[in-house]
mmCIF file with all atom_site columns, C-alpha atoms in Angstrom:
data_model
loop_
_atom_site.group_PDB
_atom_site.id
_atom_site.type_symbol
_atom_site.label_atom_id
_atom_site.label_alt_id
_atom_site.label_comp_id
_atom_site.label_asym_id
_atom_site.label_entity_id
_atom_site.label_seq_id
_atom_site.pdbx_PDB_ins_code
_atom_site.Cartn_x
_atom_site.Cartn_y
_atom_site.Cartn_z
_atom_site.occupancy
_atom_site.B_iso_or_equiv
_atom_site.pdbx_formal_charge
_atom_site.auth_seq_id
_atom_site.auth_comp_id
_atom_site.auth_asym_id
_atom_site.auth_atom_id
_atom_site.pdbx_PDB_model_num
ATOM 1   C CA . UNK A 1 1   ? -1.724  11.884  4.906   1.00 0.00 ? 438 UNK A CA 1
ATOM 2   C CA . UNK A 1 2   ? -4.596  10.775  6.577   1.00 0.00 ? 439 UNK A CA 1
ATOM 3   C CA . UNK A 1 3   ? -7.410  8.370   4.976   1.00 0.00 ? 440 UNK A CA 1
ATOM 4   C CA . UNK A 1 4   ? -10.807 8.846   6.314   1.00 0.00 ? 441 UNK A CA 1
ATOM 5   C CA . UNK A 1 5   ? -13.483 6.267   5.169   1.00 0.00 ? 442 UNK A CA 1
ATOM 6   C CA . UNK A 1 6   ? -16.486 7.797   7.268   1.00 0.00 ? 443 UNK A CA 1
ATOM 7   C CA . UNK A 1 7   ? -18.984 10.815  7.016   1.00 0.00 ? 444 UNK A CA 1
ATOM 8   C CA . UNK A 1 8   ? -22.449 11.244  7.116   1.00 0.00 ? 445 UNK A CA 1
ATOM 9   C CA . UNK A 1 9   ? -24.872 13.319  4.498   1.00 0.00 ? 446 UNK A CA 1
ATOM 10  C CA . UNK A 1 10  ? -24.229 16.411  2.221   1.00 0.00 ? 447 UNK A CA 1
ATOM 11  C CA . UNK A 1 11  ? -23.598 19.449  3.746   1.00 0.00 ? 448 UNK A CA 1
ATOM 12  C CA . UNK A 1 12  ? -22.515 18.905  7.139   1.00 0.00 ? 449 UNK A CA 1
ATOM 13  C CA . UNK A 1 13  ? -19.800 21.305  7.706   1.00 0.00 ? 450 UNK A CA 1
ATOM 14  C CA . UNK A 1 14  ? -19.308 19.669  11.876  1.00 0.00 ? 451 UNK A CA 1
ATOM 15  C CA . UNK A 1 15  ? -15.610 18.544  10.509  1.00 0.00 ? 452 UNK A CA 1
ATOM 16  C CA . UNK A 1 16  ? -14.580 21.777  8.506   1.00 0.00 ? 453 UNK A CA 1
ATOM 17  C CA . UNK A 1 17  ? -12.429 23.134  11.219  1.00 0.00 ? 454 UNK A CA 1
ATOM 18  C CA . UNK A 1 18  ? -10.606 19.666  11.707  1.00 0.00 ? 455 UNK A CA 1
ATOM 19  C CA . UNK A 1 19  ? -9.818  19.639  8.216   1.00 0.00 ? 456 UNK A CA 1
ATOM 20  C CA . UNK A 1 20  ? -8.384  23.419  8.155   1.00 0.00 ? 457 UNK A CA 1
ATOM 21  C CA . UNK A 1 21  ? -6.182  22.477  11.247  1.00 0.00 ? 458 UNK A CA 1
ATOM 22  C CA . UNK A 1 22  ? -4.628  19.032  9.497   1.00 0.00 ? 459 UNK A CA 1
ATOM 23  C CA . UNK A 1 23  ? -3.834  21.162  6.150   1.00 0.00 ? 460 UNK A CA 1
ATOM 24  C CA . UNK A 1 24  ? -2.334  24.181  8.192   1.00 0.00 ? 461 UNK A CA 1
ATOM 25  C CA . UNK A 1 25  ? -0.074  21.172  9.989   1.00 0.00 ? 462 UNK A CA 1
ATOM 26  C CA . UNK A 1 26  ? 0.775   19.876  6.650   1.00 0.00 ? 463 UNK A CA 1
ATOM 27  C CA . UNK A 1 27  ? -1.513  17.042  7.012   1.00 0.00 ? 464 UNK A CA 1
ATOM 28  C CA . UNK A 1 28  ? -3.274  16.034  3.520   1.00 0.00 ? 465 UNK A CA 1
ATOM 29  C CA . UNK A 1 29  ? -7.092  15.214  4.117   1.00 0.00 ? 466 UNK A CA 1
ATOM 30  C CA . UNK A 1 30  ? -8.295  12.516  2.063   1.00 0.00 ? 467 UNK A CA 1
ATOM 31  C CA . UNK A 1 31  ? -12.260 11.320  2.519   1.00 0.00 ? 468 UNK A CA 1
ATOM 32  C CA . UNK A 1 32  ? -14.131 8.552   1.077   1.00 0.00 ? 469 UNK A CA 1
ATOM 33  C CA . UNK A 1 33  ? -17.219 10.550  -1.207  1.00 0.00 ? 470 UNK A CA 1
ATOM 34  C CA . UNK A 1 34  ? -19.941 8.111   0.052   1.00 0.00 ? 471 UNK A CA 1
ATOM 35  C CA . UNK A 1 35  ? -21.812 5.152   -1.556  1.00 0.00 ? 472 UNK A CA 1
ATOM 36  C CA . UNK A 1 36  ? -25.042 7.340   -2.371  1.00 0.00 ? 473 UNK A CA 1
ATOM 37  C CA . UNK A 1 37  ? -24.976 7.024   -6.262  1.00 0.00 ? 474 UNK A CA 1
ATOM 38  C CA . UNK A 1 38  ? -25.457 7.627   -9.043  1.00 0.00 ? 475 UNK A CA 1
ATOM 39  C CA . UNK A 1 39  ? -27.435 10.690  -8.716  1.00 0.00 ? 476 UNK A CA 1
ATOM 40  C CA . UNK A 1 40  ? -25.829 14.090  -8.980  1.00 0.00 ? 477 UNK A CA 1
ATOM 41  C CA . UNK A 1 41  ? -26.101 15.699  -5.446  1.00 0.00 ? 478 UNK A CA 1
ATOM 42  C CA . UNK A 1 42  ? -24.755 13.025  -3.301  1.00 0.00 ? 479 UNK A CA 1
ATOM 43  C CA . UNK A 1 43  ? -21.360 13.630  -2.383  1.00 0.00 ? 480 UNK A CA 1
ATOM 44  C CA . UNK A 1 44  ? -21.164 13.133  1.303   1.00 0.00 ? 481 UNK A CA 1
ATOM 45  C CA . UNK A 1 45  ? -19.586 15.008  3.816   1.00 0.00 ? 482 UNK A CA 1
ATOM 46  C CA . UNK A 1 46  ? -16.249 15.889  4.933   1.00 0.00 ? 483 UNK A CA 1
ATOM 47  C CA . UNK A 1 47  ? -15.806 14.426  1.433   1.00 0.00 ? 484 UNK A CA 1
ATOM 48  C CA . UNK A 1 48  ? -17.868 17.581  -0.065  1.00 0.00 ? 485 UNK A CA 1
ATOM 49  C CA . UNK A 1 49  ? -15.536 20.183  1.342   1.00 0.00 ? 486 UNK A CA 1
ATOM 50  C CA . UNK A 1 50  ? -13.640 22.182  -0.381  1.00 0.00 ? 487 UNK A CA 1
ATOM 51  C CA . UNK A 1 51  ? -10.767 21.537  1.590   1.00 0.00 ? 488 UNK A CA 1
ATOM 52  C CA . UNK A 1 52  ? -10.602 17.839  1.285   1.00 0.00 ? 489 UNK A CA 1
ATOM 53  C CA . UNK A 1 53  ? -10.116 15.423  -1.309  1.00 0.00 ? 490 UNK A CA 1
ATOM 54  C CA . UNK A 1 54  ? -13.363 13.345  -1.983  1.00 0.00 ? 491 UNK A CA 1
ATOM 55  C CA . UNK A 1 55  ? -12.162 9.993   -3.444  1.00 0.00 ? 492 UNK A CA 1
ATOM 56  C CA . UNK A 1 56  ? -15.306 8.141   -5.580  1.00 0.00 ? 493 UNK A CA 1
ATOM 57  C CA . UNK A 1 57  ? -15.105 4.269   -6.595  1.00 0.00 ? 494 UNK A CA 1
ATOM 58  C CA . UNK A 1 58  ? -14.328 2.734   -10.009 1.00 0.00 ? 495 UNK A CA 1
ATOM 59  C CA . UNK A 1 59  ? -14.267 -0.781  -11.163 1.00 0.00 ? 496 UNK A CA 1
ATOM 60  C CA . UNK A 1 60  ? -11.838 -2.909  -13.118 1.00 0.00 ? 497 UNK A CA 1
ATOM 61  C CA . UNK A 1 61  ? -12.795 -1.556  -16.512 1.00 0.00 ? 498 UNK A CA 1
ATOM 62  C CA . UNK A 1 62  ? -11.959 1.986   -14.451 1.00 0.00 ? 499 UNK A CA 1
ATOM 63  C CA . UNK A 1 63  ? -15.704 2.861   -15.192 1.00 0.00 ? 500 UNK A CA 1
ATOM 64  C CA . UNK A 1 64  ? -17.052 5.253   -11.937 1.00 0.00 ? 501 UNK A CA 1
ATOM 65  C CA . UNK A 1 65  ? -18.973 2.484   -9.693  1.00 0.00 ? 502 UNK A CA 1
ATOM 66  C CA . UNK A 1 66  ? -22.737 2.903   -9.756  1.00 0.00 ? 503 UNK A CA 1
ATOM 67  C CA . UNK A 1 67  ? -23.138 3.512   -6.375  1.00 0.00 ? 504 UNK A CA 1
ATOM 68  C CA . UNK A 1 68  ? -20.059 6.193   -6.288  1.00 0.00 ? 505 UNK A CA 1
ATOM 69  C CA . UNK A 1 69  ? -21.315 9.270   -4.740  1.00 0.00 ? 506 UNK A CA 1
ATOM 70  C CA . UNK A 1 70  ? -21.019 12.408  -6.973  1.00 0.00 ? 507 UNK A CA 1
ATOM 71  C CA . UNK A 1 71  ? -21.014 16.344  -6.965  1.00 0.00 ? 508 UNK A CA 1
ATOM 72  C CA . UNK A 1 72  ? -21.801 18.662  -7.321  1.00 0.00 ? 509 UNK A CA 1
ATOM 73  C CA . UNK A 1 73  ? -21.798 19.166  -3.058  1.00 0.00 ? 510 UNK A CA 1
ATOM 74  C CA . UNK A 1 74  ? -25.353 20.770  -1.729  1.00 0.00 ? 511 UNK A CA 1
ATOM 75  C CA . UNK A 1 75  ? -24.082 23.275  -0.020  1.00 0.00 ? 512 UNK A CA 1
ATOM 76  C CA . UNK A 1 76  ? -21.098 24.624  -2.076  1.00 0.00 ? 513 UNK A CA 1
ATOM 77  C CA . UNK A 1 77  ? -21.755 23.536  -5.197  1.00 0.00 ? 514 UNK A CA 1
ATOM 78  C CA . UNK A 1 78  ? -18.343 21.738  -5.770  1.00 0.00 ? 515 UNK A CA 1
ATOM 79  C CA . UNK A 1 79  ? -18.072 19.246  -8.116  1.00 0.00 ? 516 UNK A CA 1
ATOM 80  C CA . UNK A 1 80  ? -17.027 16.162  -6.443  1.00 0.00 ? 517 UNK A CA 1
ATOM 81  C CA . UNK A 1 81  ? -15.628 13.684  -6.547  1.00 0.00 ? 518 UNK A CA 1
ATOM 82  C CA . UNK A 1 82  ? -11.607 14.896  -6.755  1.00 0.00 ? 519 UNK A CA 1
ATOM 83  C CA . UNK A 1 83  ? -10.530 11.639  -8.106  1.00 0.00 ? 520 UNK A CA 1
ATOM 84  C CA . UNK A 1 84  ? -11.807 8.212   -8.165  1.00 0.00 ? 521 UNK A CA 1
ATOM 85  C CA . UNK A 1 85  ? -9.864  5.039   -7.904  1.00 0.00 ? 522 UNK A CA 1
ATOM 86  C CA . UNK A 1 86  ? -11.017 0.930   -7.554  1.00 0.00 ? 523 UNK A CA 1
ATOM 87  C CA . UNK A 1 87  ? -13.598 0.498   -5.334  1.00 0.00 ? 524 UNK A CA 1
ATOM 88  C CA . UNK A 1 88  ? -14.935 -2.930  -6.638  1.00 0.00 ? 525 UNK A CA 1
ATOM 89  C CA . UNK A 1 89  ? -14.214 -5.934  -6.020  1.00 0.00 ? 526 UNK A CA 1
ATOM 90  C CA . UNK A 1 90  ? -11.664 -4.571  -3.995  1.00 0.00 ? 527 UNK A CA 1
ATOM 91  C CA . UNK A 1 91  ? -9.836  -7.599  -1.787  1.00 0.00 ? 528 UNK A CA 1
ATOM 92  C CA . UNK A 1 92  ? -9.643  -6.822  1.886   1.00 0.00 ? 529 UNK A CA 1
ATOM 93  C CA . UNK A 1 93  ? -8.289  -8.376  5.024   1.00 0.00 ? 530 UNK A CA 1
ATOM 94  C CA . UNK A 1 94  ? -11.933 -9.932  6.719   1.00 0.00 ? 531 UNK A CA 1
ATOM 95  C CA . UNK A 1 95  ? -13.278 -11.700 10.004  1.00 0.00 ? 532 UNK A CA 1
ATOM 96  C CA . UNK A 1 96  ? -12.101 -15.054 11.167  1.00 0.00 ? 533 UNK A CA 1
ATOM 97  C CA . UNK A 1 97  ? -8.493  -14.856 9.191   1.00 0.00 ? 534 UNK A CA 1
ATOM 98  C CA . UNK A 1 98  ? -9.540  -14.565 5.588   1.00 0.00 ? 535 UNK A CA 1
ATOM 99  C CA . UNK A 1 99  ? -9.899  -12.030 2.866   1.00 0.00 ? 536 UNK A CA 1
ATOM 100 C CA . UNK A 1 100 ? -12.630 -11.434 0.833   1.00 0.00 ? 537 UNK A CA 1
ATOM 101 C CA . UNK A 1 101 ? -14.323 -8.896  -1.777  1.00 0.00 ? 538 UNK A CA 1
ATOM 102 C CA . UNK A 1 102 ? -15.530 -5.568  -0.604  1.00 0.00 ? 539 UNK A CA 1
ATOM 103 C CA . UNK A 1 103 ? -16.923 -2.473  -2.491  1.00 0.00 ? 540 UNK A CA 1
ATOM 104 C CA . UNK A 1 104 ? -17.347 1.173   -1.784  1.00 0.00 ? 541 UNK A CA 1
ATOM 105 C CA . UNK A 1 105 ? -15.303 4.524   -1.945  1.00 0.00 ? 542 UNK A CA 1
ATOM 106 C CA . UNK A 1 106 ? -13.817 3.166   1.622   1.00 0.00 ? 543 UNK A CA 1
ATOM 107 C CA . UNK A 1 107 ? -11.932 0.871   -0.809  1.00 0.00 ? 544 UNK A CA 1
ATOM 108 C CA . UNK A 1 108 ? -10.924 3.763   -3.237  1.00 0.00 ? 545 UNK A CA 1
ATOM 109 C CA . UNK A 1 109 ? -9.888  6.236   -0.593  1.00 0.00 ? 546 UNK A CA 1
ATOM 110 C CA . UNK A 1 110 ? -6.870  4.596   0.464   1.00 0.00 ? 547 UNK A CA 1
ATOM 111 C CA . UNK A 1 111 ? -5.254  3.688   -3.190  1.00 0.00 ? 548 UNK A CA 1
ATOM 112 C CA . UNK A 1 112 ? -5.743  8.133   -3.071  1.00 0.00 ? 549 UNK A CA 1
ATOM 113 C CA . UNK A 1 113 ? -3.903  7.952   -0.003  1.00 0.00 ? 550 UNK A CA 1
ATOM 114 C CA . UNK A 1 114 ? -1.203  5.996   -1.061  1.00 0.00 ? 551 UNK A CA 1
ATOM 115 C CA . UNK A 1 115 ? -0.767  7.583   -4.121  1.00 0.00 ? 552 UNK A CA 1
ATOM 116 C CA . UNK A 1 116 ? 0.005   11.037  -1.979  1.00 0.00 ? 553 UNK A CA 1
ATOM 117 C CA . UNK A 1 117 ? 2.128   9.009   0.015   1.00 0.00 ? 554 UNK A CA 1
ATOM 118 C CA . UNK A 1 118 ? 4.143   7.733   -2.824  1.00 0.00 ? 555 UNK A CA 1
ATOM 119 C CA . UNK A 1 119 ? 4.138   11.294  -4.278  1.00 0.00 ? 556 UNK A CA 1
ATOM 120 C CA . UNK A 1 120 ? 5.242   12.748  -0.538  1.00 0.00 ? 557 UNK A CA 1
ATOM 121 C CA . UNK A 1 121 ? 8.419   10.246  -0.509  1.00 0.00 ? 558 UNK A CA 1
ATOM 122 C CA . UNK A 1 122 ? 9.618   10.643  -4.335  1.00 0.00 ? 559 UNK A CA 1
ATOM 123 C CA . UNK A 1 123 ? 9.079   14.492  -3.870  1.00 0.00 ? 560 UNK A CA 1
ATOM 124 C CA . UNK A 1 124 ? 10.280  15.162  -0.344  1.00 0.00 ? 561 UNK A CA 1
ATOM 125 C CA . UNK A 1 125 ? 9.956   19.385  -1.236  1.00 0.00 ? 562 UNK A CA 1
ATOM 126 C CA . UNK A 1 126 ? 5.921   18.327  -1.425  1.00 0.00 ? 563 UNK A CA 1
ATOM 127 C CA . UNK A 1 127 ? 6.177   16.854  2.056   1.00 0.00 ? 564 UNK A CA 1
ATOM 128 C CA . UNK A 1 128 ? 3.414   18.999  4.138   1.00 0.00 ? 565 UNK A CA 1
ATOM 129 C CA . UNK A 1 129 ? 2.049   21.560  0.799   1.00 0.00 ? 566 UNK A CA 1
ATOM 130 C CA . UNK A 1 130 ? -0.906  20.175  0.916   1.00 0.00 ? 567 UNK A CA 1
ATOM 131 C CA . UNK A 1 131 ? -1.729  22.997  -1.856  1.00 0.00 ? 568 UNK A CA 1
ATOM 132 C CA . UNK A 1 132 ? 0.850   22.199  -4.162  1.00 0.00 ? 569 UNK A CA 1
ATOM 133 C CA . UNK A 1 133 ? 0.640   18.453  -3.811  1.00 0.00 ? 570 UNK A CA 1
#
C-alpha cells in the first residue's frame, strides 16, 4: 500500500502511468482527494483517477469536511471521492517535539491506508489484488 498525500489540480493525468505500474506490481494506490471543497468538480489529481483511491476528509460527527474535495473528476467524470475518513482535528506528530491538530484529506488518506493494510494482513489471499481488495 502506498499513501500519497500530494497532487496538484483536476485532470492532470502526468501520474497515470505510475499508478498502472504500482497496481500491476500489486501495489494499492491510495491519494489524498485535495482540500478544494465543497464544490462539485474539485477532486484533485492522481486522486481523480480511475485507478486510484481518492480518500476525502470527515469530522468527528463523520460529516464530509467542508473543505473535502469532491467528484465528479473533470476529465473522466468519476465520482470521487472513493471513501472518506477523519480529516479534522486530526492529531499529528509537529515541529519542535510536540503534537498538535491538523486538517485535510492528508489526514484521512492514511486511516484508508491502514485500513487496506489491516485488510492485506487478516486476508493474506488479498495481498497484491488490488482489484479484489
Amino acid at each position: 500500500v502506498v499513501n500519497n498525500s500530494w497532487g496538484g489540480g483536476s485532470g492532470d493525468f502526468w501520474y497515470n502511468q505510475i499508478a498502472y505500474a504500482w497496481r500491476s506490481a500489486g501495489i494499492f494506490p491510495v491519494f489524498s482527494n485535495g482540500n478544494s471543497g465543497p464544490s462539485c468538480g474539485t477532486a484533485g489529481s492522481p486522486g481523480d483517477y480511475s485507478n486510484t483511491v481518492g480518500v476525502g476528509a470527515t469530522d468527528s460527527n463523520d460529516v464530509i469536511a467542508g473543505f473535502s474535495s469532491r467528484g465528479p473528476a473533470d476529465t473522466t467524470g468519476i465520482l470521487k471521492p472513493n471513501v472518506s475518513a477523519p480529516g479534522v482535528a486530526v492529531r499529528s506528530s509537529v515541529p519542535g517535539n510536540n503534537y498538535g491538530l491538523n486538517q485535510g484529506t492528508s489526514m484521512a488518506a492514511p486511516h484508508a491506508a491502514g485500513q487496506i493494510a489491516l485488510m492485506w494482513s487478516a486476508q493474506p489471499e488479498l495481498l497484491g489484488d488490488v482489484q479484489l481488495t
